[in-house]
């Protein structure tokens, strides 16, 4: 169900980016367009999470895909930069609401091990559609054109709406709270979670790694066009990135039996940071594919691990806050990364941005290493 919606979102994202490039937009304008995919979700993720706590995810999981379908139709009807700005805003906001609902549903898995598997399976679905969407989107743009590609994938989210409407997808109900408990949660506020050291470390590592991911997804089409690649080749590059995500998530459960979460996160961010350093050094398409695969492996391993760590110690009455804050931070990065990368790219070059984005990975590696040592020392004292 989620995969169907994500395919259309992925096609819209690639279509908006390439359409703007074909219209002659500057990197800064393209960065502003990409930022619109996440700007509203920054502010609504926490309220949406709390609303789902009170009312359940059913309504949002029907309304958001419908809005994404309408955005795709609008992109076909209204061609030009103003239309692309509206399409990016509607698609990104609706997907943010749908994503919060999806994560809220997964959190209700009973135990830590099963929760890691649930997030891994969900991440695998996202990774698969992240591979499919740019591949078929780039192929469609080459053969159908920009506008017709938007229309070709507009109906997919409606299948998800139908599945929810007929009850084929089991969804959790509202969180039951007493009135005093509800008032206490409302007073605390989601941002107070950052005062807790364990939550703060996980959120910080999430922000650093996702900053690199969103920068790469923004820069890859621009670099590809500058190197003379076709839309299909750019789609293949993004597809290989997604294959890396899917492949590593297939063995995450096995790795979890041999290594601690922070050990795996440390190895993953070191691999991703190395890939970002190497991207500007290669002009060969094959070597660029290899870098994309390594970055995909890095993202594919860190995301479910960090999400599972976040919810392992989550109180049930604050699930909406935890999910909402995570999504709000992710969309803040999604909005900031293209603007910063586009500005630096316009002033210097895209190569400098790739090198700069290796620094957040270094920070995440230091944080993961510190937490690994802290966990090892704690385990030694307990034994």
mmCIF file of C-alpha atoms in Angstrom, residues 62-359:
data_model
loop_
_atom_site.group_PDB
_atom_site.id
_atom_site.type_symbol
_atom_site.label_atom_id
_atom_site.label_comp_id
_atom_site.label_asym_id
_atom_site.label_seq_id
_atom_site.Cartn_x
_atom_site.Cartn_y
_atom_site.Cartn_z
ATOM 1 C CA UNK A 62 -7.180 8.088 2.694
ATOM 2 C CA UNK A 63 -7.008 11.870 2.243
ATOM 3 C CA UNK A 64 -3.236 12.219 1.682
ATOM 4 C CA UNK A 65 -2.960 9.783 -1.286
ATOM 5 C CA UNK A 66 -5.966 11.459 -2.893
ATOM 6 C CA UNK A 67 -4.198 14.835 -2.691
ATOM 7 C CA UNK A 68 -1.040 13.327 -4.242
ATOM 8 C CA UNK A 69 -3.132 12.028 -7.150
ATOM 9 C CA UNK A 70 -4.606 15.487 -7.666
ATOM 10 C CA UNK A 71 -1.120 17.048 -7.583
ATOM 11 C CA UNK A 72 0.025 14.738 -10.384
ATOM 12 C CA UNK A 73 -2.983 15.725 -12.471
ATOM 13 C CA UNK A 74 -2.254 19.391 -11.783
ATOM 14 C CA UNK A 75 1.323 18.956 -13.058
ATOM 15 C CA UNK A 76 -0.121 17.707 -16.352
ATOM 16 C CA UNK A 77 -2.604 20.581 -16.608
ATOM 17 C CA UNK A 78 -0.380 23.438 -15.379
ATOM 18 C CA UNK A 79 3.034 23.284 -17.028
ATOM 19 C CA UNK A 80 5.677 25.815 -16.063
ATOM 20 C CA UNK A 81 7.637 26.819 -12.962
ATOM 21 C CA UNK A 82 4.639 28.225 -10.991
ATOM 22 C CA UNK A 83 2.780 24.947 -11.479
ATOM 23 C CA UNK A 84 5.820 22.957 -10.376
ATOM 24 C CA UNK A 85 6.002 24.948 -7.137
ATOM 25 C CA UNK A 86 2.366 24.118 -6.339
ATOM 26 C CA UNK A 87 2.817 20.446 -7.247
ATOM 27 C CA UNK A 88 5.909 20.164 -5.031
ATOM 28 C CA UNK A 89 4.070 21.786 -2.118
ATOM 29 C CA UNK A 90 0.978 19.551 -2.354
ATOM 30 C CA UNK A 91 2.917 16.338 -2.981
ATOM 31 C CA UNK A 92 5.416 16.912 -0.182
ATOM 32 C CA UNK A 93 2.850 17.983 2.404
ATOM 33 C CA UNK A 94 0.515 15.077 1.639
ATOM 34 C CA UNK A 95 3.346 12.558 1.694
ATOM 35 C CA UNK A 96 4.537 13.927 5.053
ATOM 36 C CA UNK A 97 1.102 13.350 6.565
ATOM 37 C CA UNK A 98 0.887 9.876 5.068
ATOM 38 C CA UNK A 99 4.385 9.002 6.310
ATOM 39 C CA UNK A 100 3.544 10.015 9.882
ATOM 40 C CA UNK A 101 0.475 7.759 9.709
ATOM 41 C CA UNK A 102 2.548 4.877 8.368
ATOM 42 C CA UNK A 103 5.219 5.202 11.070
ATOM 43 C CA UNK A 104 2.578 5.529 13.779
ATOM 44 C CA UNK A 105 1.074 2.237 12.621
ATOM 45 C CA UNK A 106 4.438 0.435 12.675
ATOM 46 C CA UNK A 107 5.282 1.644 16.183
ATOM 47 C CA UNK A 108 2.399 -0.397 17.585
ATOM 48 C CA UNK A 109 4.398 -3.591 16.914
ATOM 49 C CA UNK A 110 4.733 -5.429 20.228
ATOM 50 C CA UNK A 111 8.438 -5.991 21.020
ATOM 51 C CA UNK A 112 11.821 -4.523 20.061
ATOM 52 C CA UNK A 113 12.935 -7.358 17.762
ATOM 53 C CA UNK A 114 9.628 -7.425 15.897
ATOM 54 C CA UNK A 115 9.634 -3.633 15.685
ATOM 55 C CA UNK A 116 13.081 -3.683 14.027
ATOM 56 C CA UNK A 117 11.776 -6.218 11.501
ATOM 57 C CA UNK A 118 8.677 -4.075 10.852
ATOM 58 C CA UNK A 119 10.755 -0.966 10.205
ATOM 59 C CA UNK A 120 13.166 -3.033 8.098
ATOM 60 C CA UNK A 121 10.343 -4.434 5.942
ATOM 61 C CA UNK A 122 8.814 -0.986 5.589
ATOM 62 C CA UNK A 123 12.215 0.450 4.695
ATOM 63 C CA UNK A 124 12.693 -2.325 2.145
ATOM 64 C CA UNK A 125 9.405 -1.366 0.514
ATOM 65 C CA UNK A 126 10.499 2.280 0.452
ATOM 66 C CA UNK A 127 13.865 1.266 -0.961
ATOM 67 C CA UNK A 128 12.277 -0.858 -3.666
ATOM 68 C CA UNK A 129 9.972 1.946 -4.754
ATOM 69 C CA UNK A 130 12.884 4.396 -4.551
ATOM 70 C CA UNK A 131 14.539 2.141 -7.127
ATOM 71 C CA UNK A 132 11.450 1.670 -9.294
ATOM 72 C CA UNK A 133 10.238 5.289 -9.285
ATOM 73 C CA UNK A 134 13.313 7.028 -10.753
ATOM 74 C CA UNK A 135 13.930 4.160 -13.190
ATOM 75 C CA UNK A 136 10.447 4.128 -14.697
ATOM 76 C CA UNK A 137 10.101 7.882 -14.184
ATOM 77 C CA UNK A 138 13.275 8.630 -16.129
ATOM 78 C CA UNK A 139 12.307 6.153 -18.863
ATOM 79 C CA UNK A 140 8.841 7.704 -19.099
ATOM 80 C CA UNK A 141 10.210 11.242 -19.303
ATOM 81 C CA UNK A 142 12.503 10.211 -22.157
ATOM 82 C CA UNK A 143 9.648 8.609 -24.103
ATOM 83 C CA UNK A 144 6.447 10.379 -22.967
ATOM 84 C CA UNK A 145 7.676 13.814 -21.941
ATOM 85 C CA UNK A 146 7.529 15.598 -18.596
ATOM 86 C CA UNK A 147 3.805 16.366 -18.375
ATOM 87 C CA UNK A 148 2.537 12.984 -19.583
ATOM 88 C CA UNK A 149 4.758 11.201 -17.063
ATOM 89 C CA UNK A 150 3.020 12.974 -14.187
ATOM 90 C CA UNK A 151 -0.367 11.853 -15.518
ATOM 91 C CA UNK A 152 0.748 8.268 -16.156
ATOM 92 C CA UNK A 153 1.354 7.608 -12.442
ATOM 93 C CA UNK A 154 -1.422 9.759 -10.965
ATOM 94 C CA UNK A 155 -3.852 6.908 -10.227
ATOM 95 C CA UNK A 156 -1.526 4.656 -8.193
ATOM 96 C CA UNK A 157 -2.261 6.343 -4.812
ATOM 97 C CA UNK A 158 -5.984 5.741 -5.303
ATOM 98 C CA UNK A 159 -5.370 1.977 -5.022
ATOM 99 C CA UNK A 160 -4.068 2.622 -1.517
ATOM 100 C CA UNK A 161 -7.176 4.653 -0.719
ATOM 101 C CA UNK A 162 -9.387 1.777 -1.876
ATOM 102 C CA UNK A 163 -7.496 -0.758 0.267
ATOM 103 C CA UNK A 164 -7.971 1.369 3.380
ATOM 104 C CA UNK A 165 -11.615 2.108 2.549
ATOM 105 C CA UNK A 166 -12.584 -1.582 2.326
ATOM 106 C CA UNK A 167 -10.690 -2.430 5.523
ATOM 107 C CA UNK A 168 -8.080 -4.634 3.851
ATOM 108 C CA UNK A 169 -5.329 -2.848 5.817
ATOM 109 C CA UNK A 170 -5.593 -3.272 9.636
ATOM 110 C CA UNK A 171 -5.004 0.050 11.353
ATOM 111 C CA UNK A 172 -4.615 0.872 15.056
ATOM 112 C CA UNK A 173 -7.293 2.879 16.796
ATOM 113 C CA UNK A 174 -6.867 6.018 18.900
ATOM 114 C CA UNK A 175 -4.620 5.962 21.967
ATOM 115 C CA UNK A 176 -6.789 5.764 25.073
ATOM 116 C CA UNK A 177 -5.833 8.367 27.679
ATOM 117 C CA UNK A 178 -7.484 9.778 30.733
ATOM 118 C CA UNK A 179 -8.193 13.493 30.565
ATOM 119 C CA UNK A 180 -5.396 14.428 33.033
ATOM 120 C CA UNK A 181 -2.901 12.312 31.066
ATOM 121 C CA UNK A 182 -3.928 13.973 27.791
ATOM 122 C CA UNK A 183 -3.443 17.427 29.323
ATOM 123 C CA UNK A 184 -0.028 16.417 30.684
ATOM 124 C CA UNK A 185 1.143 15.243 27.245
ATOM 125 C CA UNK A 186 -0.097 18.458 25.633
ATOM 126 C CA UNK A 187 1.766 20.587 28.196
ATOM 127 C CA UNK A 188 5.076 18.772 27.803
ATOM 128 C CA UNK A 189 5.433 19.378 24.067
ATOM 129 C CA UNK A 190 7.279 17.187 21.578
ATOM 130 C CA UNK A 191 10.505 19.200 21.673
ATOM 131 C CA UNK A 192 11.034 18.349 25.342
ATOM 132 C CA UNK A 193 12.078 14.887 24.110
ATOM 133 C CA UNK A 194 15.394 16.435 23.064
ATOM 134 C CA UNK A 195 16.221 16.989 26.736
ATOM 135 C CA UNK A 196 16.541 13.219 27.165
ATOM 136 C CA UNK A 197 20.108 12.108 26.276
ATOM 137 C CA UNK A 198 19.168 8.832 24.546
ATOM 138 C CA UNK A 199 16.550 10.483 22.366
ATOM 139 C CA UNK A 200 18.843 13.440 21.630
ATOM 140 C CA UNK A 201 21.668 11.201 20.390
ATOM 141 C CA UNK A 202 19.394 9.221 18.097
ATOM 142 C CA UNK A 203 17.707 12.340 16.725
ATOM 143 C CA UNK A 204 21.086 14.026 16.120
ATOM 144 C CA UNK A 205 22.491 11.016 14.280
ATOM 145 C CA UNK A 206 19.292 10.840 12.220
ATOM 146 C CA UNK A 207 19.586 14.487 11.209
ATOM 147 C CA UNK A 208 23.252 14.189 10.200
ATOM 148 C CA UNK A 209 22.784 11.074 8.066
ATOM 149 C CA UNK A 210 19.605 12.300 6.401
ATOM 150 C CA UNK A 211 21.239 15.636 5.566
ATOM 151 C CA UNK A 212 23.686 13.730 3.389
ATOM 152 C CA UNK A 213 20.964 11.565 1.853
ATOM 153 C CA UNK A 214 18.767 14.480 0.801
ATOM 154 C CA UNK A 215 21.758 16.411 -0.532
ATOM 155 C CA UNK A 216 22.764 13.466 -2.708
ATOM 156 C CA UNK A 217 19.232 12.968 -4.046
ATOM 157 C CA UNK A 218 19.102 16.674 -4.918
ATOM 158 C CA UNK A 219 22.569 16.889 -6.462
ATOM 159 C CA UNK A 220 22.572 13.658 -8.474
ATOM 160 C CA UNK A 221 20.192 14.867 -11.242
ATOM 161 C CA UNK A 222 22.037 18.189 -11.539
ATOM 162 C CA UNK A 223 25.436 16.500 -11.800
ATOM 163 C CA UNK A 224 24.016 13.997 -14.280
ATOM 164 C CA UNK A 225 22.679 16.741 -16.556
ATOM 165 C CA UNK A 226 26.013 18.574 -16.387
ATOM 166 C CA UNK A 227 27.781 15.363 -17.432
ATOM 167 C CA UNK A 228 25.379 14.927 -20.353
ATOM 168 C CA UNK A 229 23.461 11.928 -19.014
ATOM 169 C CA UNK A 230 19.941 11.142 -20.223
ATOM 170 C CA UNK A 231 16.951 11.052 -17.868
ATOM 171 C CA UNK A 232 17.090 7.253 -18.013
ATOM 172 C CA UNK A 233 20.739 7.268 -16.873
ATOM 173 C CA UNK A 234 19.940 9.628 -14.003
ATOM 174 C CA UNK A 235 17.046 7.395 -13.055
ATOM 175 C CA UNK A 236 19.369 4.374 -13.148
ATOM 176 C CA UNK A 237 21.823 6.111 -10.788
ATOM 177 C CA UNK A 238 19.070 6.864 -8.289
ATOM 178 C CA UNK A 239 17.772 3.340 -8.784
ATOM 179 C CA UNK A 240 21.135 1.806 -7.900
ATOM 180 C CA UNK A 241 21.153 3.942 -4.750
ATOM 181 C CA UNK A 242 17.786 2.408 -3.871
ATOM 182 C CA UNK A 243 19.034 -1.114 -4.688
ATOM 183 C CA UNK A 244 21.770 -0.597 -2.107
ATOM 184 C CA UNK A 245 19.109 0.301 0.460
ATOM 185 C CA UNK A 246 17.004 -2.746 -0.336
ATOM 186 C CA UNK A 247 19.936 -5.165 -0.441
ATOM 187 C CA UNK A 248 21.318 -4.264 2.989
ATOM 188 C CA UNK A 249 17.873 -4.299 4.586
ATOM 189 C CA UNK A 250 17.509 -7.888 3.459
ATOM 190 C CA UNK A 251 20.343 -8.866 5.814
ATOM 191 C CA UNK A 252 19.731 -6.357 8.631
ATOM 192 C CA UNK A 253 18.157 -9.010 10.845
ATOM 193 C CA UNK A 254 21.157 -11.302 10.367
ATOM 194 C CA UNK A 255 23.622 -8.509 11.095
ATOM 195 C CA UNK A 256 21.672 -7.573 14.231
ATOM 196 C CA UNK A 257 22.469 -11.010 15.665
ATOM 197 C CA UNK A 258 26.215 -10.424 15.325
ATOM 198 C CA UNK A 259 26.664 -6.709 15.991
ATOM 199 C CA UNK A 260 25.148 -4.029 18.192
ATOM 200 C CA UNK A 261 23.050 -1.293 16.536
ATOM 201 C CA UNK A 262 25.685 1.389 17.118
ATOM 202 C CA UNK A 263 28.429 -0.795 15.629
ATOM 203 C CA UNK A 264 26.386 -1.195 12.449
ATOM 204 C CA UNK A 265 25.564 2.516 12.358
ATOM 205 C CA UNK A 266 29.264 3.400 12.694
ATOM 206 C CA UNK A 267 30.262 1.135 9.805
ATOM 207 C CA UNK A 268 27.407 2.430 7.644
ATOM 208 C CA UNK A 269 28.148 6.137 8.075
ATOM 209 C CA UNK A 270 31.858 5.586 7.387
ATOM 210 C CA UNK A 271 30.943 3.872 4.105
ATOM 211 C CA UNK A 272 28.507 6.647 3.177
ATOM 212 C CA UNK A 273 30.956 9.427 3.991
ATOM 213 C CA UNK A 274 33.647 7.767 1.880
ATOM 214 C CA UNK A 275 31.221 7.551 -1.049
ATOM 215 C CA UNK A 276 30.432 11.281 -0.851
ATOM 216 C CA UNK A 277 34.151 12.108 -0.933
ATOM 217 C CA UNK A 278 34.681 9.923 -4.003
ATOM 218 C CA UNK A 279 31.723 11.135 -6.116
ATOM 219 C CA UNK A 280 33.463 14.301 -7.452
ATOM 220 C CA UNK A 281 36.628 12.335 -8.193
ATOM 221 C CA UNK A 282 34.986 10.058 -10.767
ATOM 222 C CA UNK A 283 33.627 10.867 -14.224
ATOM 223 C CA UNK A 284 32.970 7.242 -15.131
ATOM 224 C CA UNK A 285 29.270 6.370 -14.992
ATOM 225 C CA UNK A 286 30.096 2.908 -13.622
ATOM 226 C CA UNK A 287 32.094 4.336 -10.721
ATOM 227 C CA UNK A 288 29.312 6.819 -10.006
ATOM 228 C CA UNK A 289 26.920 3.867 -9.777
ATOM 229 C CA UNK A 290 29.272 2.230 -7.276
ATOM 230 C CA UNK A 291 29.306 5.370 -5.105
ATOM 231 C CA UNK A 292 25.510 5.538 -5.249
ATOM 232 C CA UNK A 293 25.289 1.894 -4.153
ATOM 233 C CA UNK A 294 27.552 2.495 -1.135
ATOM 234 C CA UNK A 295 25.543 5.540 -0.103
ATOM 235 C CA UNK A 296 22.348 3.521 -0.486
ATOM 236 C CA UNK A 297 23.777 0.788 1.758
ATOM 237 C CA UNK A 298 24.653 3.437 4.333
ATOM 238 C CA UNK A 299 21.162 4.920 4.319
ATOM 239 C CA UNK A 300 19.456 1.539 4.191
ATOM 240 C CA UNK A 301 21.231 0.308 7.291
ATOM 241 C CA UNK A 302 21.124 3.406 9.478
ATOM 242 C CA UNK A 303 17.474 4.418 8.984
ATOM 243 C CA UNK A 304 15.692 1.339 10.436
ATOM 244 C CA UNK A 305 18.283 0.961 13.196
ATOM 245 C CA UNK A 306 17.908 4.557 14.365
ATOM 246 C CA UNK A 307 14.116 4.383 14.121
ATOM 247 C CA UNK A 308 14.003 1.165 16.146
ATOM 248 C CA UNK A 309 16.359 2.603 18.780
ATOM 249 C CA UNK A 310 14.107 5.629 19.045
ATOM 250 C CA UNK A 311 11.012 3.595 19.827
ATOM 251 C CA UNK A 312 12.595 0.948 22.062
ATOM 252 C CA UNK A 313 12.306 3.263 25.065
ATOM 253 C CA UNK A 314 9.271 5.199 23.850
ATOM 254 C CA UNK A 315 6.343 5.561 26.283
ATOM 255 C CA UNK A 316 3.088 4.511 24.619
ATOM 256 C CA UNK A 317 1.344 7.794 25.397
ATOM 257 C CA UNK A 318 3.986 9.798 23.507
ATOM 258 C CA UNK A 319 4.199 7.831 20.266
ATOM 259 C CA UNK A 320 2.569 10.684 18.348
ATOM 260 C CA UNK A 321 5.141 13.155 19.688
ATOM 261 C CA UNK A 322 8.078 10.843 18.929
ATOM 262 C CA UNK A 323 6.958 10.067 15.378
ATOM 263 C CA UNK A 324 5.941 13.659 14.710
ATOM 264 C CA UNK A 325 9.211 15.123 15.988
ATOM 265 C CA UNK A 326 11.256 12.664 13.928
ATOM 266 C CA UNK A 327 9.321 13.499 10.765
ATOM 267 C CA UNK A 328 9.509 17.230 11.532
ATOM 268 C CA UNK A 329 13.294 17.026 11.851
ATOM 269 C CA UNK A 330 13.575 14.949 8.675
ATOM 270 C CA UNK A 331 11.533 17.442 6.696
ATOM 271 C CA UNK A 332 13.510 20.335 8.146
ATOM 272 C CA UNK A 333 16.612 18.700 6.719
ATOM 273 C CA UNK A 334 14.806 17.919 3.470
ATOM 274 C CA UNK A 335 13.948 21.615 3.135
ATOM 275 C CA UNK A 336 17.344 22.962 4.204
ATOM 276 C CA UNK A 337 19.582 20.539 2.312
ATOM 277 C CA UNK A 338 18.509 21.534 -1.231
ATOM 278 C CA UNK A 339 18.628 25.241 -0.396
ATOM 279 C CA UNK A 340 22.119 25.020 1.087
ATOM 280 C CA UNK A 341 23.395 22.630 -1.562
ATOM 281 C CA UNK A 342 21.861 24.679 -4.369
ATOM 282 C CA UNK A 343 23.347 27.913 -3.055
ATOM 283 C CA UNK A 344 26.828 26.430 -2.609
ATOM 284 C CA UNK A 345 26.539 24.758 -5.999
ATOM 285 C CA UNK A 346 25.618 28.063 -7.651
ATOM 286 C CA UNK A 347 28.497 29.916 -5.967
ATOM 287 C CA UNK A 348 31.152 27.221 -6.307
ATOM 288 C CA UNK A 349 30.331 23.856 -7.860
ATOM 289 C CA UNK A 350 28.389 20.703 -7.104
ATOM 290 C CA UNK A 351 31.689 18.921 -6.414
ATOM 291 C CA UNK A 352 32.334 21.188 -3.428
ATOM 292 C CA UNK A 353 28.900 20.317 -2.044
ATOM 293 C CA UNK A 354 29.634 16.593 -2.198
ATOM 294 C CA UNK A 355 32.859 17.119 -0.260
ATOM 295 C CA UNK A 356 31.114 19.361 2.277
ATOM 296 C CA UNK A 357 28.446 16.709 2.871
ATOM 297 C CA UNK A 358 31.084 14.231 4.012
ATOM 298 C CA UNK A 359 31.481 16.335 7.172
#
